[in-house]
CSV table of C-alpha atoms and ligand atoms in Angstrom, one decimal:
chain,number,residue,atom,x,y,z
K,17,UNK,CA,36.7,-41.1,-27.5
K,18,UNK,CA,36.5,-37.4,-27.0
K,19,UNK,CA,38.4,-35.4,-24.4
K,20,UNK,CA,36.8,-32.2,-22.9
K,21,UNK,CA,38.9,-29.8,-20.8
K,22,UNK,CA,37.3,-27.3,-18.4
K,23,UNK,CA,39.6,-24.6,-17.2
K,24,UNK,CA,39.6,-22.7,-13.9
K,25,UNK,CA,37.3,-20.0,-15.3
K,26,UNK,CA,34.7,-22.5,-16.3
K,27,UNK,CA,34.5,-24.0,-12.8
K,28,UNK,CA,35.1,-20.9,-10.8
K,29,UNK,CA,31.7,-21.1,-9.0
K,30,UNK,CA,28.5,-23.2,-8.7
K,31,UNK,CA,27.1,-21.8,-11.9
K,32,UNK,CA,30.2,-22.9,-13.6
K,33,UNK,CA,29.9,-26.5,-12.3
K,34,UNK,CA,26.2,-26.6,-13.3
K,35,UNK,CA,27.3,-25.4,-16.7
K,36,UNK,CA,29.7,-28.3,-17.0
K,37,UNK,CA,26.6,-30.5,-16.6
K,38,UNK,CA,24.8,-28.5,-19.2
K,39,UNK,CA,27.6,-28.7,-21.7
K,40,UNK,CA,28.0,-32.5,-21.4
K,41,UNK,CA,24.2,-33.1,-21.5
K,42,UNK,CA,24.0,-30.9,-24.6
K,43,UNK,CA,26.9,-32.5,-26.3
K,44,UNK,CA,26.4,-36.1,-25.1
K,45,UNK,CA,28.3,-38.2,-22.6
K,46,UNK,CA,29.2,-41.2,-24.8
K,47,UNK,CA,32.9,-42.0,-25.2
K,48,UNK,CA,33.9,-39.0,-23.2
K,49,UNK,CA,36.7,-38.1,-20.8
K,50,UNK,CA,36.8,-34.9,-18.7
K,51,UNK,CA,39.9,-33.0,-17.6
K,52,UNK,CA,39.3,-30.3,-15.0
K,53,UNK,CA,41.5,-27.6,-13.6
K,54,UNK,CA,41.5,-26.0,-10.2
K,55,UNK,CA,38.5,-23.7,-9.5
K,56,UNK,CA,39.0,-20.0,-10.4
K,57,UNK,CA,42.2,-18.7,-8.8
K,58,UNK,CA,42.8,-21.6,-6.5
K,59,UNK,CA,46.3,-22.3,-7.9
K,60,UNK,CA,47.4,-18.8,-7.2
K,61,UNK,CA,46.0,-19.1,-3.7
K,62,UNK,CA,48.0,-22.3,-3.2
K,63,UNK,CA,51.1,-20.6,-4.4
K,64,UNK,CA,50.5,-18.0,-1.7
K,65,UNK,CA,50.2,-20.8,0.9
K,66,UNK,CA,53.7,-22.0,0.0
K,67,UNK,CA,55.2,-18.5,0.0
K,68,UNK,CA,53.7,-17.9,3.5
K,69,UNK,CA,54.8,-21.3,4.7
K,70,UNK,CA,58.3,-20.7,3.5
K,71,UNK,CA,58.6,-17.5,5.4
K,72,UNK,CA,57.8,-19.5,8.5
K,73,UNK,CA,54.5,-17.7,9.0
K,74,UNK,CA,51.9,-19.8,10.6
K,75,UNK,CA,49.1,-18.0,8.9
K,76,UNK,CA,49.6,-20.3,5.9
K,77,UNK,CA,47.0,-22.4,7.9
K,78,UNK,CA,44.5,-19.5,7.6
K,79,UNK,CA,45.1,-19.4,3.9
K,80,UNK,CA,44.3,-23.1,3.7
K,81,UNK,CA,41.2,-22.6,5.8
K,82,UNK,CA,40.1,-19.8,3.5
K,83,UNK,CA,40.4,-22.2,0.5
K,84,UNK,CA,38.5,-24.8,2.4
K,85,UNK,CA,35.7,-22.3,3.1
K,86,UNK,CA,35.5,-21.2,-0.5
K,87,UNK,CA,35.1,-24.8,-1.7
K,88,UNK,CA,32.5,-25.5,0.9
K,89,UNK,CA,30.6,-22.4,-0.2
K,90,UNK,CA,30.5,-23.8,-3.8
K,91,UNK,CA,29.3,-27.1,-2.5
K,92,UNK,CA,26.5,-25.4,-0.5
K,93,UNK,CA,25.5,-23.4,-3.6
K,94,UNK,CA,25.5,-26.5,-5.7
K,95,UNK,CA,23.2,-28.1,-3.1
K,96,UNK,CA,20.7,-25.3,-3.5
K,97,UNK,CA,17.8,-25.0,-5.8
K,98,UNK,CA,18.6,-23.9,-9.4
K,99,UNK,CA,16.7,-24.0,-12.7
K,100,UNK,CA,17.1,-27.4,-14.5
K,101,UNK,CA,18.5,-29.2,-11.4
K,102,UNK,CA,15.9,-31.7,-10.1
K,103,UNK,CA,15.1,-31.8,-6.4
K,104,UNK,CA,16.0,-35.4,-6.2
K,105,UNK,CA,19.6,-34.7,-7.5
K,106,UNK,CA,20.0,-31.9,-4.9
K,107,UNK,CA,19.1,-34.3,-2.1
K,108,UNK,CA,21.5,-36.9,-3.5
K,109,UNK,CA,24.3,-34.3,-3.7
K,110,UNK,CA,23.6,-32.9,-0.2
K,111,UNK,CA,23.6,-36.5,1.2
K,112,UNK,CA,26.8,-37.4,-0.6
K,113,UNK,CA,30.1,-37.5,1.4
K,114,UNK,CA,31.6,-34.6,-0.7
K,115,UNK,CA,32.2,-32.4,2.3
K,116,UNK,CA,34.1,-35.2,4.0
K,117,UNK,CA,36.1,-35.8,0.9
K,118,UNK,CA,37.1,-32.1,0.7
K,119,UNK,CA,38.0,-32.0,4.4
K,120,UNK,CA,40.2,-35.1,3.9
K,121,UNK,CA,42.2,-33.3,1.1
K,122,UNK,CA,42.6,-30.2,3.3
K,123,UNK,CA,43.7,-32.2,6.3
K,124,UNK,CA,46.2,-34.1,4.3
K,125,UNK,CA,47.6,-30.9,2.8
K,126,UNK,CA,48.0,-29.4,6.3
K,127,UNK,CA,49.6,-32.7,7.6
K,128,UNK,CA,52.0,-32.7,4.7
K,129,UNK,CA,53.2,-29.2,5.4
K,130,UNK,CA,53.5,-29.9,9.1
K,131,UNK,CA,55.7,-32.9,8.5
K,132,UNK,CA,57.6,-31.5,5.5
K,133,UNK,CA,61.4,-31.6,5.9
K,134,UNK,CA,62.2,-30.9,2.2
K,135,UNK,CA,64.0,-27.7,1.3
K,136,UNK,CA,63.4,-28.3,-2.4
K,137,UNK,CA,60.9,-25.5,-3.3
K,138,UNK,CA,59.8,-27.1,-6.6
K,139,UNK,CA,59.1,-30.4,-4.9
K,140,UNK,CA,57.0,-28.8,-2.2
K,141,UNK,CA,55.3,-26.6,-4.8
K,142,UNK,CA,54.0,-29.7,-6.7
K,143,UNK,CA,52.9,-31.5,-3.5
K,144,UNK,CA,50.9,-28.4,-2.4
K,145,UNK,CA,49.6,-26.8,-5.6
K,146,UNK,CA,48.2,-30.1,-7.0
K,147,UNK,CA,45.5,-30.0,-4.3
K,148,UNK,CA,43.5,-27.5,-6.3
K,149,UNK,CA,42.8,-30.0,-9.0
K,150,UNK,CA,42.0,-32.7,-6.5
K,151,UNK,CA,39.4,-30.5,-4.8
K,152,UNK,CA,37.8,-29.3,-8.0
K,153,UNK,CA,37.5,-32.8,-9.6
K,154,UNK,CA,36.0,-34.3,-6.4
K,155,UNK,CA,33.3,-31.6,-6.4
K,156,UNK,CA,32.5,-31.8,-10.1
K,157,UNK,CA,32.4,-35.6,-10.0
K,158,UNK,CA,30.1,-35.7,-6.9
K,159,UNK,CA,27.8,-33.2,-8.6
K,160,UNK,CA,27.6,-35.0,-11.9
K,161,UNK,CA,27.0,-38.4,-10.2
K,162,UNK,CA,24.2,-36.8,-8.1
K,163,UNK,CA,22.7,-35.5,-11.3
K,164,UNK,CA,22.5,-38.9,-12.9
K,165,UNK,CA,25.6,-38.6,-15.0
K,166,UNK,CA,27.6,-41.5,-13.7
K,167,UNK,CA,31.3,-40.5,-13.9
K,168,UNK,CA,34.3,-42.3,-12.6
K,169,UNK,CA,36.9,-40.1,-10.7
K,170,UNK,CA,40.4,-41.0,-11.7
K,171,UNK,CA,43.6,-39.8,-10.0
K,172,UNK,CA,45.8,-38.3,-12.7
K,173,UNK,CA,48.8,-39.3,-10.7
K,174,UNK,CA,48.0,-42.9,-11.5
K,175,UNK,CA,47.6,-42.1,-15.2
K,176,UNK,CA,50.4,-39.6,-16.1
K,177,UNK,CA,53.9,-40.8,-15.4
K,178,UNK,CA,56.6,-38.2,-15.4
K,179,UNK,CA,60.2,-37.6,-14.6
K,180,UNK,CA,61.0,-35.7,-11.3
K,181,UNK,CA,61.6,-32.3,-12.7
K,182,UNK,CA,59.2,-30.7,-10.3
K,183,UNK,CA,57.1,-27.8,-11.6
K,184,UNK,CA,57.9,-28.6,-15.2
K,185,UNK,CA,57.8,-32.4,-15.3
K,186,UNK,CA,58.3,-34.3,-18.6
K,187,UNK,CA,55.9,-37.0,-19.5
K,188,UNK,CA,57.1,-40.6,-19.7
K,189,UNK,CA,55.0,-41.5,-22.7
K,190,UNK,CA,55.2,-45.3,-22.8
K,191,UNK,CA,54.3,-45.8,-19.2
K,192,UNK,CA,51.6,-43.2,-19.3
K,193,UNK,CA,50.1,-44.7,-22.5
K,194,UNK,CA,49.9,-48.1,-20.9
K,195,UNK,CA,48.3,-46.8,-17.7
K,196,UNK,CA,45.8,-44.5,-19.5
K,197,UNK,CA,44.7,-47.2,-21.9
K,198,UNK,CA,44.2,-49.7,-19.0
K,199,UNK,CA,42.2,-47.2,-16.9
K,200,UNK,CA,40.3,-45.0,-19.2
K,201,UNK,CA,38.9,-46.9,-22.1
K,202,UNK,CA,35.4,-47.7,-21.0
K,203,UNK,CA,33.2,-45.3,-19.0
K,204,UNK,CA,32.8,-41.6,-18.7
K,205,UNK,CA,35.7,-40.4,-16.5
K,206,UNK,CA,36.9,-37.2,-14.9
K,207,UNK,CA,40.5,-36.5,-14.0
K,208,UNK,CA,42.7,-33.6,-12.9
K,209,UNK,CA,44.6,-31.4,-15.4
K,210,UNK,CA,48.2,-30.3,-14.7
K,211,UNK,CA,49.3,-33.1,-12.4
K,212,UNK,CA,51.2,-36.4,-12.7
K,213,UNK,CA,53.6,-38.5,-10.6
K,214,UNK,CA,57.2,-39.5,-10.7
K,215,UNK,CA,58.6,-43.0,-10.2
K,216,UNK,CA,58.6,-42.7,-6.5
K,217,UNK,CA,54.9,-41.8,-6.4
K,218,UNK,CA,55.5,-38.1,-5.6
K,219,UNK,CA,53.2,-35.6,-7.3
K,220,UNK,CA,54.6,-33.6,-10.2
K,221,UNK,CA,53.1,-30.8,-12.2
K,222,UNK,CA,53.4,-30.0,-15.9
K,223,UNK,CA,53.9,-26.2,-15.7
K,224,UNK,CA,51.3,-23.5,-15.0
K,225,UNK,CA,48.3,-23.7,-17.2
K,226,UNK,CA,49.2,-27.3,-17.9
K,227,UNK,CA,45.7,-28.7,-18.0
K,228,UNK,CA,45.3,-28.2,-21.7
K,229,UNK,CA,48.4,-30.4,-22.0
K,230,UNK,CA,46.9,-33.1,-19.9
K,231,UNK,CA,43.9,-33.2,-22.2
K,232,UNK,CA,46.3,-33.6,-25.2
K,233,UNK,CA,48.2,-36.4,-23.4
K,234,UNK,CA,45.0,-38.3,-22.7
K,235,UNK,CA,43.8,-37.8,-26.3
K,236,UNK,CA,47.1,-39.0,-27.7
K,237,UNK,CA,47.2,-42.1,-25.5
K,238,UNK,CA,43.5,-43.0,-26.2
K,239,UNK,CA,43.7,-42.1,-29.9
K,240,UNK,CA,40.8,-39.7,-29.3
K,241,UNK,CA,38.8,-38.2,-32.1
K,242,UNK,CA,39.1,-34.7,-30.7
K,243,UNK,CA,39.9,-32.5,-27.8
K,244,UNK,CA,37.7,-29.6,-26.8
K,245,UNK,CA,38.8,-26.8,-24.5
K,246,UNK,CA,35.8,-25.0,-23.1
K,247,UNK,CA,36.5,-21.3,-22.6
K,248,UNK,CA,34.9,-18.0,-21.6
K,249,UNK,CA,35.5,-16.8,-25.1
K,250,UNK,CA,33.9,-17.9,-28.4
K,251,UNK,CA,37.1,-19.6,-29.5
K,252,UNK,CA,40.6,-18.4,-30.4
K,253,UNK,CA,40.4,-14.8,-31.4
K,254,UNK,CA,43.0,-12.9,-33.4
K,255,UNK,CA,44.0,-11.1,-30.2
K,256,UNK,CA,43.3,-11.3,-26.5
K,257,UNK,CA,40.0,-9.5,-26.1
K,258,UNK,CA,41.2,-8.0,-22.8
K,259,UNK,CA,43.9,-6.1,-24.7
K,260,UNK,CA,42.7,-5.6,-28.3
K,261,UNK,CA,39.4,-4.2,-29.5
K,262,UNK,CA,37.3,-5.5,-32.4
K,263,UNK,CA,38.8,-9.0,-32.3
K,264,UNK,CA,37.8,-11.6,-34.9
K,265,UNK,CA,37.1,-15.3,-34.3
K,266,UNK,CA,39.6,-17.6,-36.0
K,267,UNK,CA,37.5,-20.5,-37.4
K,268,UNK,CA,40.3,-22.7,-38.6
K,269,UNK,CA,44.0,-22.7,-37.6
K,270,UNK,CA,46.6,-25.0,-39.0
K,271,UNK,CA,48.6,-26.8,-36.2
K,272,UNK,CA,51.8,-25.1,-37.4
K,273,UNK,CA,50.2,-21.6,-37.1
K,274,UNK,CA,48.8,-22.4,-33.7
K,275,UNK,CA,52.3,-23.5,-32.6
K,276,UNK,CA,53.6,-20.1,-33.8
K,277,UNK,CA,50.9,-18.2,-32.0
K,278,UNK,CA,51.6,-20.1,-28.8
K,279,UNK,CA,55.3,-19.7,-29.2
K,280,UNK,CA,54.9,-15.9,-29.5
K,281,UNK,CA,52.9,-15.9,-26.3
K,282,UNK,CA,49.2,-16.4,-27.2
K,283,UNK,CA,48.1,-17.5,-23.8
K,284,UNK,CA,44.8,-19.0,-24.9
K,285,UNK,CA,46.6,-22.3,-25.8
K,286,UNK,CA,49.3,-23.9,-23.7
K,287,UNK,CA,52.4,-24.3,-26.0
K,288,UNK,CA,53.0,-28.0,-25.2
K,289,UNK,CA,49.4,-29.0,-26.1
K,290,UNK,CA,49.7,-29.1,-29.8
K,291,UNK,CA,52.6,-31.3,-30.4
K,292,UNK,CA,51.0,-34.7,-29.3
K,293,UNK,CA,47.8,-33.8,-31.1
K,294,UNK,CA,49.6,-32.9,-34.4
K,295,UNK,CA,51.4,-36.2,-34.3
K,296,UNK,CA,48.2,-38.1,-34.6
K,297,UNK,CA,46.2,-35.4,-36.4
K,298,UNK,CA,43.7,-35.1,-33.5
K,299,UNK,CA,41.7,-31.9,-33.9
K,300,UNK,CA,41.7,-29.4,-31.1
K,301,UNK,CA,38.5,-27.4,-30.7
K,302,UNK,CA,38.3,-24.2,-28.6
K,303,UNK,CA,34.7,-23.4,-27.8
K,304,UNK,CA,32.5,-21.2,-25.6
K,305,UNK,CA,31.2,-23.0,-22.5
K,306,UNK,CA,28.2,-20.6,-22.7
K,307,UNK,CA,27.3,-21.5,-26.2
K,308,UNK,CA,28.4,-25.1,-26.7
K,309,UNK,CA,26.6,-25.6,-30.0
K,310,UNK,CA,28.5,-22.7,-31.6
K,311,UNK,CA,31.4,-23.9,-33.8
K,312,UNK,CA,34.2,-22.0,-32.2
K,313,UNK,CA,37.7,-22.7,-33.5
K,314,UNK,CA,39.2,-25.8,-34.8
K,315,UNK,CA,43.0,-26.4,-34.9
K,316,UNK,CA,43.8,-29.0,-37.4
K,317,UNK,CA,46.0,-29.9,-40.4
K,318,UNK,CA,44.2,-27.4,-42.6
K,319,UNK,CA,46.6,-25.6,-45.0
K,320,UNK,CA,45.7,-22.0,-44.0
K,321,UNK,CA,44.3,-19.8,-41.2
K,322,UNK,CA,40.7,-18.8,-41.8
K,323,UNK,CA,39.7,-16.1,-42.0
K,324,UNK,CA,42.9,-14.6,-43.2
K,325,UNK,CA,43.6,-11.8,-40.8
K,326,UNK,CA,46.5,-10.3,-38.8
K,327,UNK,CA,46.9,-11.9,-35.3
K,328,UNK,CA,48.0,-9.9,-32.3
K,329,UNK,CA,49.9,-11.1,-29.3
K,330,UNK,CA,51.3,-9.1,-26.4
K,331,UNK,CA,53.6,-10.2,-23.6
K,332,UNK,CA,53.9,-7.7,-20.8
K,333,UNK,CA,56.4,-7.0,-18.0
K,334,UNK,CA,59.5,-8.1,-19.9
K,335,UNK,CA,63.0,-6.8,-19.7
K,336,UNK,CA,64.8,-5.3,-22.6
K,337,UNK,CA,68.6,-5.8,-22.7
K,338,UNK,CA,71.2,-4.2,-25.0
K,339,UNK,CA,74.6,-5.9,-24.6
K,340,UNK,CA,77.7,-4.6,-26.3
K,341,UNK,CA,81.4,-5.4,-26.1
K,342,UNK,CA,83.5,-3.2,-23.8
K,343,UNK,CA,86.1,-2.4,-26.5
K,344,UNK,CA,83.9,-1.9,-29.6
K,345,UNK,CA,84.9,-5.3,-30.9
K,346,UNK,CA,82.3,-7.4,-32.9
K,347,UNK,CA,79.8,-9.5,-31.0
K,348,UNK,CA,80.8,-12.8,-32.4
K,349,UNK,CA,79.6,-16.4,-32.0
K,350,UNK,CA,81.6,-17.0,-28.9
K,351,UNK,CA,80.0,-13.9,-27.2
K,352,UNK,CA,76.5,-15.0,-28.3
K,353,UNK,CA,77.1,-18.5,-26.9
K,354,UNK,CA,78.4,-17.0,-23.7
K,355,UNK,CA,75.3,-14.7,-23.4
K,356,UNK,CA,72.9,-17.6,-24.0
K,357,UNK,CA,74.7,-19.6,-21.4
K,358,UNK,CA,74.1,-16.9,-18.9
K,359,UNK,CA,70.4,-16.6,-20.0
K,360,UNK,CA,69.9,-20.3,-19.5
K,361,UNK,CA,71.7,-20.3,-16.2
K,362,UNK,CA,69.4,-17.6,-14.9
K,363,UNK,CA,66.3,-19.3,-16.4
K,364,UNK,CA,65.4,-16.3,-18.6
K,365,UNK,CA,62.9,-16.9,-21.4
K,366,UNK,CA,64.0,-15.1,-24.5
K,367,UNK,CA,61.3,-13.3,-26.5
K,368,UNK,CA,63.2,-11.6,-29.3
K,369,UNK,CA,66.8,-11.1,-30.4
K,370,UNK,CA,68.5,-8.8,-32.8
K,371,UNK,CA,72.2,-8.4,-33.3
K,372,UNK,CA,74.4,-5.8,-35.0
K,373,UNK,CA,78.1,-5.6,-35.3
K,374,UNK,CA,78.8,-4.4,-31.8
K,375,UNK,CA,75.7,-5.0,-29.9
K,376,UNK,CA,73.2,-7.7,-29.1
K,377,UNK,CA,69.6,-6.7,-28.2
K,378,UNK,CA,67.0,-9.0,-26.7
K,379,UNK,CA,63.9,-9.1,-24.6
K,380,UNK,CA,63.5,-11.6,-21.8
K,381,UNK,CA,60.9,-12.8,-19.3
K,382,UNK,CA,62.3,-12.9,-15.8
K,383,UNK,CA,59.9,-15.5,-14.4
K,384,UNK,CA,62.2,-16.5,-11.5
K,385,UNK,CA,63.2,-13.0,-10.4
K,386,UNK,CA,66.9,-13.4,-11.4
K,387,UNK,CA,67.5,-10.3,-13.4
K,388,UNK,CA,69.8,-8.7,-10.9
K,389,UNK,CA,72.1,-11.8,-10.9
K,390,UNK,CA,72.0,-12.0,-14.7
K,391,UNK,CA,73.0,-8.3,-15.0
K,392,UNK,CA,75.8,-8.7,-12.5
K,393,UNK,CA,77.2,-11.6,-14.4
K,394,UNK,CA,76.9,-10.0,-17.8
K,395,UNK,CA,78.3,-6.7,-16.7
K,396,UNK,CA,81.5,-8.4,-15.6
K,397,UNK,CA,82.3,-8.9,-19.3
K,398,UNK,CA,80.0,-6.6,-21.4
K,399,UNK,CA,78.5,-3.1,-21.4
K,400,UNK,CA,74.9,-3.7,-20.6
K,401,UNK,CA,71.9,-1.4,-20.6
K,402,UNK,CA,68.5,-2.6,-19.5
K,403,UNK,CA,64.9,-1.4,-19.4
K,404,UNK,CA,62.4,-3.1,-17.2
K,405,UNK,CA,58.6,-3.1,-17.7
K,406,UNK,CA,58.5,-3.4,-21.5
K,407,UNK,CA,56.0,-5.1,-23.7
K,408,UNK,CA,56.6,-7.2,-26.7
K,409,UNK,CA,53.9,-7.0,-29.4
K,410,UNK,CA,53.9,-9.6,-32.1
K,411,UNK,CA,51.7,-9.3,-35.3
K,412,UNK,CA,51.5,-12.4,-37.4
K,413,UNK,CA,50.4,-11.8,-41.0
K,414,UNK,CA,50.8,-8.1,-40.5
K,415,UNK,CA,49.8,-5.4,-43.0
K,416,UNK,CA,50.2,-1.6,-42.9
K,417,UNK,CA,47.0,-1.0,-40.9
K,418,UNK,CA,47.8,-3.5,-38.2
K,419,UNK,CA,51.3,-2.2,-37.8
K,420,UNK,CA,50.1,1.3,-37.5
K,421,UNK,CA,47.5,0.2,-35.0
K,422,UNK,CA,50.1,-1.5,-32.8
K,423,UNK,CA,52.7,1.3,-33.0
K,424,UNK,CA,50.3,4.2,-32.4
K,425,UNK,CA,51.2,6.4,-29.4
K,426,UNK,CA,53.9,4.0,-28.0
K,427,UNK,CA,57.5,4.6,-27.0
K,428,UNK,CA,59.3,2.2,-29.4
K,429,UNK,CA,62.6,0.5,-28.3
K,430,UNK,CA,63.0,-1.9,-31.2
K,431,UNK,CA,61.1,-3.2,-34.2
K,432,UNK,CA,61.8,-6.3,-36.2
K,433,UNK,CA,60.1,-7.7,-39.3
K,434,UNK,CA,60.2,-11.0,-41.2
K,435,UNK,CA,57.9,-11.9,-44.1
K,436,UNK,CA,55.1,-13.1,-41.8
K,437,UNK,CA,55.8,-11.6,-38.4
K,438,UNK,CA,56.3,-8.1,-37.1
K,439,UNK,CA,57.6,-7.6,-33.5
K,440,UNK,CA,57.8,-4.4,-31.5
K,441,UNK,CA,59.3,-3.8,-28.1
K,442,UNK,CA,57.7,-0.8,-26.3
K,443,UNK,CA,58.1,0.8,-22.9
K,444,UNK,CA,54.9,0.3,-20.9
U,14,ADP,P1,41.2,-21.4,-18.7
U,14,ADP,O1,40.0,-21.3,-17.8
U,14,ADP,O2,41.0,-22.5,-19.7
U,14,ADP,O3,42.5,-21.5,-17.9
U,14,ADP,P2,42.2,-19.0,-19.6
U,14,ADP,O4,41.8,-17.9,-18.6
U,14,ADP,O5,43.6,-19.5,-19.5
U,14,ADP,O6,41.2,-20.2,-19.5
U,14,ADP,O7,42.0,-18.5,-21.1
U,14,ADP,C1,40.9,-17.8,-21.5
U,14,ADP,C2,41.2,-16.3,-21.6
U,14,ADP,O8,42.3,-16.2,-22.5
U,14,ADP,C3,40.2,-15.5,-22.2
U,14,ADP,O9,39.3,-15.0,-21.2
U,14,ADP,C4,40.9,-14.4,-22.9
U,14,ADP,O10,40.9,-13.2,-22.2
U,14,ADP,C5,42.4,-14.9,-23.0
U,14,ADP,N1,42.9,-14.9,-24.3
U,14,ADP,C6,44.2,-14.5,-24.6
U,14,ADP,N2,44.5,-14.5,-25.9
U,14,ADP,C7,43.3,-14.9,-26.5
U,14,ADP,C8,43.0,-15.2,-27.8
U,14,ADP,N3,43.8,-15.0,-28.8
U,14,ADP,N4,41.7,-15.6,-28.1
U,14,ADP,C9,40.8,-15.8,-27.1
U,14,ADP,N5,41.1,-15.6,-25.8
U,14,ADP,C10,42.3,-15.1,-25.5
U,15,LIG,N1,45.5,-24.9,-12.2
U,15,LIG,C1,46.7,-24.8,-13.0
U,15,LIG,C2,47.0,-23.4,-13.2
U,15,LIG,O1,46.2,-22.5,-12.9
U,15,LIG,C3,46.6,-25.6,-14.3
U,15,LIG,C4,45.6,-25.0,-15.3
U,15,LIG,O2,44.7,-24.3,-14.9
U,15,LIG,O3,45.8,-25.3,-16.5
U,15,LIG,O4,48.1,-23.1,-13.7
U,16,MG,MG1,44.1,-21.2,-17.6
C-alpha cells in the first residue's frame, strides 16, 4: 500500500484536480490511498466564517455562499473540455450528483451554525473548518470516478479516532488502526486530511497543516511501503524558495534531521508527520506534482543528509523577550520554572532560549494573541523588555559563508551557536 497526499496548493483549481488524475495515472493506481486537503485557501476562508459568526455578523452566510460559488466554479471548469480528458468522462462528471453533494455540505454547515449553542471556540472551529476537506474530497472523488479511475470516498472521521482536544486532537492509535485496517485495505480510496472524530462522534482536527500527519497515520496503520507528499516544489529544498535564493534540492534526509528541520520551523513538513513513519521505517517522499517522475526528496533512515549543505529556516513575526530579576539576583531554576509556567499558561511556543546570570532571553510565537497578558503577568515579578516583529533564522550545518549570508544587513538581537546549528534573532 502507498499513501499519496495532495495539499491545498495541488487542488486549488480545476487544473490541479486534473493533475491529480495525471499523477495517479502516471504512477499507477494499484494499492493506493489518497489523502486530500481543502482546496487552496479554503481553510483560511472557513476561519473567517467563524470569526464573523462569533462577532454576531450575519454576513458569515455571505462568506459561506462565496465558498459555495468557488467550489461550483471548479466543478464547472472540471466539466469543460480539457486536453487528455475524454468527452465521455466529461459527460459522466456533468451528469453526476456532485453539485447536489456540495450543496448538502454547505446547507449542513449553515444549519449547524444556526443551531449552535456552544461557546467553545475550539469545538466550533473543528465543526466548521473540517468542511473544507469534505468539499474537496467529494469533488476529487467524483472527478476521478467519472474519468474511469474508480475510487471509494471514505469519511476520515470514521477512520481516525481522537481525543476531544479540539483544534489539536491526539490520535487514539489502537482504535484508529482497527478502523483503518477494516475500511481501507482493498480498493483505491480517497479520504480527507486533517480531520478525525472523538468518542461522541464530534469532528476534531489535528492542527493546521495536519493533512501530512493524516497521511502518516494511515501509512502507519496500513504498514504502507511509502508516503508521497505532492508539492508545488521539486522536493524539500535547503530553504524556503520564497525567502532564500539559489536553493538546493535535498535528495535524502535522515528522519532525525527532518525532525530537526521541522522542529526549527521548516514548514514544508508538518512536525508530527515523521514520528509514526520513523517507527516503522516507512519512507516519506516529497515530490513535485508537476513532474511526478522526478525523484524529489526521500526522508528515510539514511545516515546523512545528501547533498551535504547548510539548511536555512526562518520564522517570522515572533516576539523577543528579555527577562531579568528586579534586584539583580541570579535567574535560577525556580525563576526559569516560573517563567516556563507562564509561557505554557499563555500558550506561547518557544523558539530559542539563552540565559545569563541575571537575565533570560527568549523568542516566542504568539499564536493565540496573548502577549499582553503574558507581559502583564511577568512584569509583576520581573524586569521585562520585549521587541515584537522579530525573525528567527536557523542554519543547520552552518559554515562561514552561510552565516555571513544570513547576517548581512540585519539588525541582530541575539546569536547562538551549537556544533550543528546557528540561530539568529533579528528585527524585521
Ligand atoms: P501544501 O499544499 O502541501 O499544504 P504547502 O504550501 O504547505 O503545501 O508547502 C509548499 C510550500 O512550502 C512551497 O511552495 C514552499 O514555498 C514552502 N517551503 C517552505 N520551506 C520549504 C523547503 N525547505 N523546501 C521546499 N519548500 C518549502
Ligand atoms: N486544510 C488544512 C489547513 O490548511 C490542513 C492541511 O492543508 O494540511 O491547515
Ligand atoms: Mg499546507
